Coordinates of N, CA and C in Angstrom, one line a residue:
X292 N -148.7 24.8 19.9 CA -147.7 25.0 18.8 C -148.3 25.8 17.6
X293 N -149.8 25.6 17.2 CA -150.3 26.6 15.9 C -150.4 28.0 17.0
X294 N -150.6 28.0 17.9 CA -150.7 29.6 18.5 C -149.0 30.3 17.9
X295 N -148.3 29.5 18.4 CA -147.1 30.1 18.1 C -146.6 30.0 17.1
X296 N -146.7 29.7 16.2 CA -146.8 29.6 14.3 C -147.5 30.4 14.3
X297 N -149.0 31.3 14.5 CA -149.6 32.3 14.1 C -148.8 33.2 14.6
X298 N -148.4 33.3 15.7 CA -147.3 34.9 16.2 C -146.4 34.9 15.4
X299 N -145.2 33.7 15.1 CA -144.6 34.2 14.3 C -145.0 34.5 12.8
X300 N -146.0 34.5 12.5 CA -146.4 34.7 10.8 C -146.9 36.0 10.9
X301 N -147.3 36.1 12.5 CA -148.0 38.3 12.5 C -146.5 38.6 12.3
X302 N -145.5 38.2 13.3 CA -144.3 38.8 13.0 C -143.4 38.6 11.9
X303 N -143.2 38.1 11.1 CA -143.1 38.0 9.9 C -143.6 38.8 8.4
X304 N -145.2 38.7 8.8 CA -145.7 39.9 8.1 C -145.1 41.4 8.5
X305 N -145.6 41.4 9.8 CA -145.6 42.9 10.1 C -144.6 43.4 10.0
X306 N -143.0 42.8 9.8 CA -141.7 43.0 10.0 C -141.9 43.4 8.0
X307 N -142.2 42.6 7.2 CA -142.1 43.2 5.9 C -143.0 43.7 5.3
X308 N -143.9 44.5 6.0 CA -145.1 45.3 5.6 C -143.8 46.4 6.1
X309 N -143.1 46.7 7.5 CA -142.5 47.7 7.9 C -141.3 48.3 6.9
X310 N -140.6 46.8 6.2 CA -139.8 47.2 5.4 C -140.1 47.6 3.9
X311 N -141.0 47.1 3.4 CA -141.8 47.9 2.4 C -142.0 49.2 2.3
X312 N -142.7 49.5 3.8 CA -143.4 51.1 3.5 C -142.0 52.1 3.7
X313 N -140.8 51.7 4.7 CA -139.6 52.2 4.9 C -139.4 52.5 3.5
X314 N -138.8 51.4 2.4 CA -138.6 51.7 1.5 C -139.3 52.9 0.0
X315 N -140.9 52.1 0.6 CA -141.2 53.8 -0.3 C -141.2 54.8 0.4
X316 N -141.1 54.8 1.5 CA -141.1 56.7 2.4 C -139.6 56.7 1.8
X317 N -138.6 56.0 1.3 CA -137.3 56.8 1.1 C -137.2 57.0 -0.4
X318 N -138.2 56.1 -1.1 CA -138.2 56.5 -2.8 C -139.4 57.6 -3.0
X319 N -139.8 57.8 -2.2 CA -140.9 59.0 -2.3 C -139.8 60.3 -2.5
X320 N -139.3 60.2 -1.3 CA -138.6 61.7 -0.4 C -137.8 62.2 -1.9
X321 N -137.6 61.1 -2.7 CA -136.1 61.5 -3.9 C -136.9 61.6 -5.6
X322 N -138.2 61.3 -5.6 CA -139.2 61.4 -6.1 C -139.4 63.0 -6.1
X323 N -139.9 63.7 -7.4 CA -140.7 65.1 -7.4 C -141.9 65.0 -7.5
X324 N -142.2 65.0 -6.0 CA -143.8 64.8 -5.6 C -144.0 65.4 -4.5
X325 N -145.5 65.8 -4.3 CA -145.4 66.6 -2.9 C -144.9 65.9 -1.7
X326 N -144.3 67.2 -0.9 CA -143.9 66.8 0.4 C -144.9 65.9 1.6
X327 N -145.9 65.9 1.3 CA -146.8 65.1 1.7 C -146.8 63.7 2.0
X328 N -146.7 63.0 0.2 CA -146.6 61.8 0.5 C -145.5 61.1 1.3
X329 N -144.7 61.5 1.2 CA -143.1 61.1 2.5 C -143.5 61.3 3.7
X330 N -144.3 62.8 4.1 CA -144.9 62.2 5.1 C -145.8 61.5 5.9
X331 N -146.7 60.9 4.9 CA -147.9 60.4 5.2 C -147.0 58.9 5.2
X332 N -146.8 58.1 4.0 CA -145.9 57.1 4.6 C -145.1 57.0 5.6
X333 N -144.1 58.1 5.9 CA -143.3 57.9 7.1 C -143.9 57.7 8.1
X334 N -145.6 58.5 8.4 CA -146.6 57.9 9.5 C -147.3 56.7 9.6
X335 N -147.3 56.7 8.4 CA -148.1 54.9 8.1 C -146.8 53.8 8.7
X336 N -145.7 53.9 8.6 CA -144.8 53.3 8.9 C -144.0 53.1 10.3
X337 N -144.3 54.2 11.0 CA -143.8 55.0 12.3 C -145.9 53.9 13.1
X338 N -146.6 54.0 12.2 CA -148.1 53.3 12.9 C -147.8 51.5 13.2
X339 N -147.1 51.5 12.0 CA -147.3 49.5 11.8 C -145.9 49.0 12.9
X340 N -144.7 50.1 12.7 CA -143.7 49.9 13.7 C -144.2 49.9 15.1
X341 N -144.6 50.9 15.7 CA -145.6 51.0 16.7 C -146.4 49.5 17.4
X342 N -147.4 49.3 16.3 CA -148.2 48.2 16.4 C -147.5 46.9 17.1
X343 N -146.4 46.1 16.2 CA -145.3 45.5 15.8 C -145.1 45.4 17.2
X344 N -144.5 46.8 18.0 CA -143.6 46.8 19.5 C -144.7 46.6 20.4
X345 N -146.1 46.9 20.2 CA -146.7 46.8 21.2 C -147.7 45.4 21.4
X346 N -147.7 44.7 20.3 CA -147.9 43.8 20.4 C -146.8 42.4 20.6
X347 N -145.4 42.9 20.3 CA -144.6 42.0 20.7 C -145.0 40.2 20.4
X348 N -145.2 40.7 19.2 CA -145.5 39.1 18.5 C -144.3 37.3 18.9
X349 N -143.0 38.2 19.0 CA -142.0 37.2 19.2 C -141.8 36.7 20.3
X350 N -142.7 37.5 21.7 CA -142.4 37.3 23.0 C -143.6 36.3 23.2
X351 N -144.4 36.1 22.1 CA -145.7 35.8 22.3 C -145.3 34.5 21.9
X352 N -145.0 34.6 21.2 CA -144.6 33.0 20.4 C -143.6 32.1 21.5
X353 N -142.6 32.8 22.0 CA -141.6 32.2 22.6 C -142.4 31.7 24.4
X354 N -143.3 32.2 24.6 CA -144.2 32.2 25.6 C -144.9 30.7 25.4
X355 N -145.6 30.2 24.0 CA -146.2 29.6 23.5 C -145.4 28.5 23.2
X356 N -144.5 28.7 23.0 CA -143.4 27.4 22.5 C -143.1 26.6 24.0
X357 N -142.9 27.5 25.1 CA -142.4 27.0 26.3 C -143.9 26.3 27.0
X358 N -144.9 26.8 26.7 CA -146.2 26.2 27.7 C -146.4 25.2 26.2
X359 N -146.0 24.6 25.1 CA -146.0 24.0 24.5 C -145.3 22.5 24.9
X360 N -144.2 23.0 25.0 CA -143.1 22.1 25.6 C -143.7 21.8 27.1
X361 N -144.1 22.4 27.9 CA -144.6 22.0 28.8 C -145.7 20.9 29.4
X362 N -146.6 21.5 28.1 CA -147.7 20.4 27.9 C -147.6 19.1 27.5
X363 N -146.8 18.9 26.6 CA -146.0 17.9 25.9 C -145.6 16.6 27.1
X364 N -144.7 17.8 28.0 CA -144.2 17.3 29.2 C -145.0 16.5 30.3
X365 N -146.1 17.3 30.5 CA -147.0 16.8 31.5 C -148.0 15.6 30.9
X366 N -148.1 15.5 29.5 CA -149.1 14.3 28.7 C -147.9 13.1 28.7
X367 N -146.8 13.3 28.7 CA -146.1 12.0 28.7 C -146.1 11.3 29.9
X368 N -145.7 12.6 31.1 CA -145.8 11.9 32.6 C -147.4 10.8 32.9
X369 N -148.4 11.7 32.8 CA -150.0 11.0 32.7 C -150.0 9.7 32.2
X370 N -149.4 10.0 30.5 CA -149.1 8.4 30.2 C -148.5 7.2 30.7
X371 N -147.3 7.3 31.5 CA -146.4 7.3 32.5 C -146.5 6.4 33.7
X372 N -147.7 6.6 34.4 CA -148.2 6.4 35.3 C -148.8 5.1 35.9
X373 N -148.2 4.0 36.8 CA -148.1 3.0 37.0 C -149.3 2.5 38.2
X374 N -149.0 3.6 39.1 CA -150.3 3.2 40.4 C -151.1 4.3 40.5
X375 N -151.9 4.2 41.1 CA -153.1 4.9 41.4 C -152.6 6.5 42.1
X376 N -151.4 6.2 42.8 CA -150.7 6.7 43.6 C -150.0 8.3 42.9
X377 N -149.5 7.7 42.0 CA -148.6 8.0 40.7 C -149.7 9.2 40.0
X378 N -150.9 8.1 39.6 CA -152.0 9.1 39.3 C -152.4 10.5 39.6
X379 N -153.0 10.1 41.0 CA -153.2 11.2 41.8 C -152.1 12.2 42.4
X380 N -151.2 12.0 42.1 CA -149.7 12.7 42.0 C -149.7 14.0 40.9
X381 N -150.2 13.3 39.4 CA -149.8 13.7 38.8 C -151.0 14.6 38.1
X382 N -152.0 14.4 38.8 CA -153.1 15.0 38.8 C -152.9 16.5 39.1
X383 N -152.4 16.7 39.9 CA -152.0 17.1 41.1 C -151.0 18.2 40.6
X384 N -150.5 18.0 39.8 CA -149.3 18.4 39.0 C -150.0 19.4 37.9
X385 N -150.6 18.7 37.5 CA -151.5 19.2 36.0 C -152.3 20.2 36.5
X386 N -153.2 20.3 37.5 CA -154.1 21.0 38.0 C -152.9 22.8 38.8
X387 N -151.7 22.3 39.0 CA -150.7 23.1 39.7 C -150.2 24.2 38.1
X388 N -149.6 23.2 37.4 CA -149.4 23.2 36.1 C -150.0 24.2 34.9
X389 N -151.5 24.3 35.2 CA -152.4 24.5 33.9 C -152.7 25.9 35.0
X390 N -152.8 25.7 35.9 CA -152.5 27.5 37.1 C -151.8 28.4 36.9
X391 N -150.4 27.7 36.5 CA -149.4 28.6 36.2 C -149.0 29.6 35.1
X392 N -149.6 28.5 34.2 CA -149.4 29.0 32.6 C -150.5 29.7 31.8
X393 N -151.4 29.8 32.8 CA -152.9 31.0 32.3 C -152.2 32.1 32.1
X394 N -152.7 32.9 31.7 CA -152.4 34.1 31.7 C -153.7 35.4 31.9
X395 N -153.9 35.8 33.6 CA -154.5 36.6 33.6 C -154.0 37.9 33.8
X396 N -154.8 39.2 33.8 CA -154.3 40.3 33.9 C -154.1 40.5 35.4
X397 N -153.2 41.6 35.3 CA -152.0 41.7 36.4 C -153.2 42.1 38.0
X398 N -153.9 43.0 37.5 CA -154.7 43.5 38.5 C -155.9 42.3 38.7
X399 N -156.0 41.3 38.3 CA -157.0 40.4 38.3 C -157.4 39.9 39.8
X400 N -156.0 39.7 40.4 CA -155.8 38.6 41.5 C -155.7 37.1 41.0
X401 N -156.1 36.5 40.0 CA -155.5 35.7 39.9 C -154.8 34.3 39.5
X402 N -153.6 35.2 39.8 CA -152.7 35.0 39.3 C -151.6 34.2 40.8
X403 N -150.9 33.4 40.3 CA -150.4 32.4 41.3 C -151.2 30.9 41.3
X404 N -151.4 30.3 42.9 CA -151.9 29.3 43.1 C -153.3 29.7 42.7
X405 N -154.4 28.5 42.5 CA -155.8 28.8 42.5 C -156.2 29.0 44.1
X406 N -157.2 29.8 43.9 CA -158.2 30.1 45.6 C -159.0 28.8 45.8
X407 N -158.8 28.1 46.9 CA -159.8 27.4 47.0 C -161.6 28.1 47.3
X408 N -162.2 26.8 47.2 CA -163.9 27.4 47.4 C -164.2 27.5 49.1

């Protein structure tokens, strides 16, 4: 849950750092000042927009919130747990569970079930 509280506070920031510099690249442009500064902001702006899309702070969060809720899910089941049976069930689950929701890179291999030894 703080992972995904920090993404949305990058996205948050980053969203009104964007609107800011937008703003002065358009009070520059109507400003008698060199042609310059409008463009050097409109790149600085055109940089942090950039950033913003490629780091996709919201997708990050909403990722975070769900393996949130999921964990949540699997610590209540554990609590839950009546026989031995139940246990190793649910062991079983968590170990399936905490596989899924890694996140490695695509070319890794992996990704899916774990490889046994």
């Amino acid at each position: 849950r703080r992972v995904a509280q920090y993404w949305d506070t990058v996205q948050n920031i980053l969203t009104m750092v964007t609107i800011v510099l937008s703003a002065l690249t358009t009070l520059s442009t109507l400003l008698p000042i060199t042609k310059y500064v409008p463009a050097v902001l409109g790149a600085i702006t055109t940089l942090v927009s950039a950033i913003t899309g490629s780091l996709q702070p919201s997708t990050k969060r909403q990722q975070q919130m769900e393996a949130s809720r999921g964990f949540r899910a699997l610590q209540l089941r554990m609590i839950r747990v009546e026989t031995e049976r139940d246990y190793e069930g649910s062991g079983r689950n968590t170990t399936r569970s905490s596989w899924e929701n890694r996140s490695f890179p695509p070319n890794s291999g992996l990704r899916g079930k774990p490889t046994s030894p």
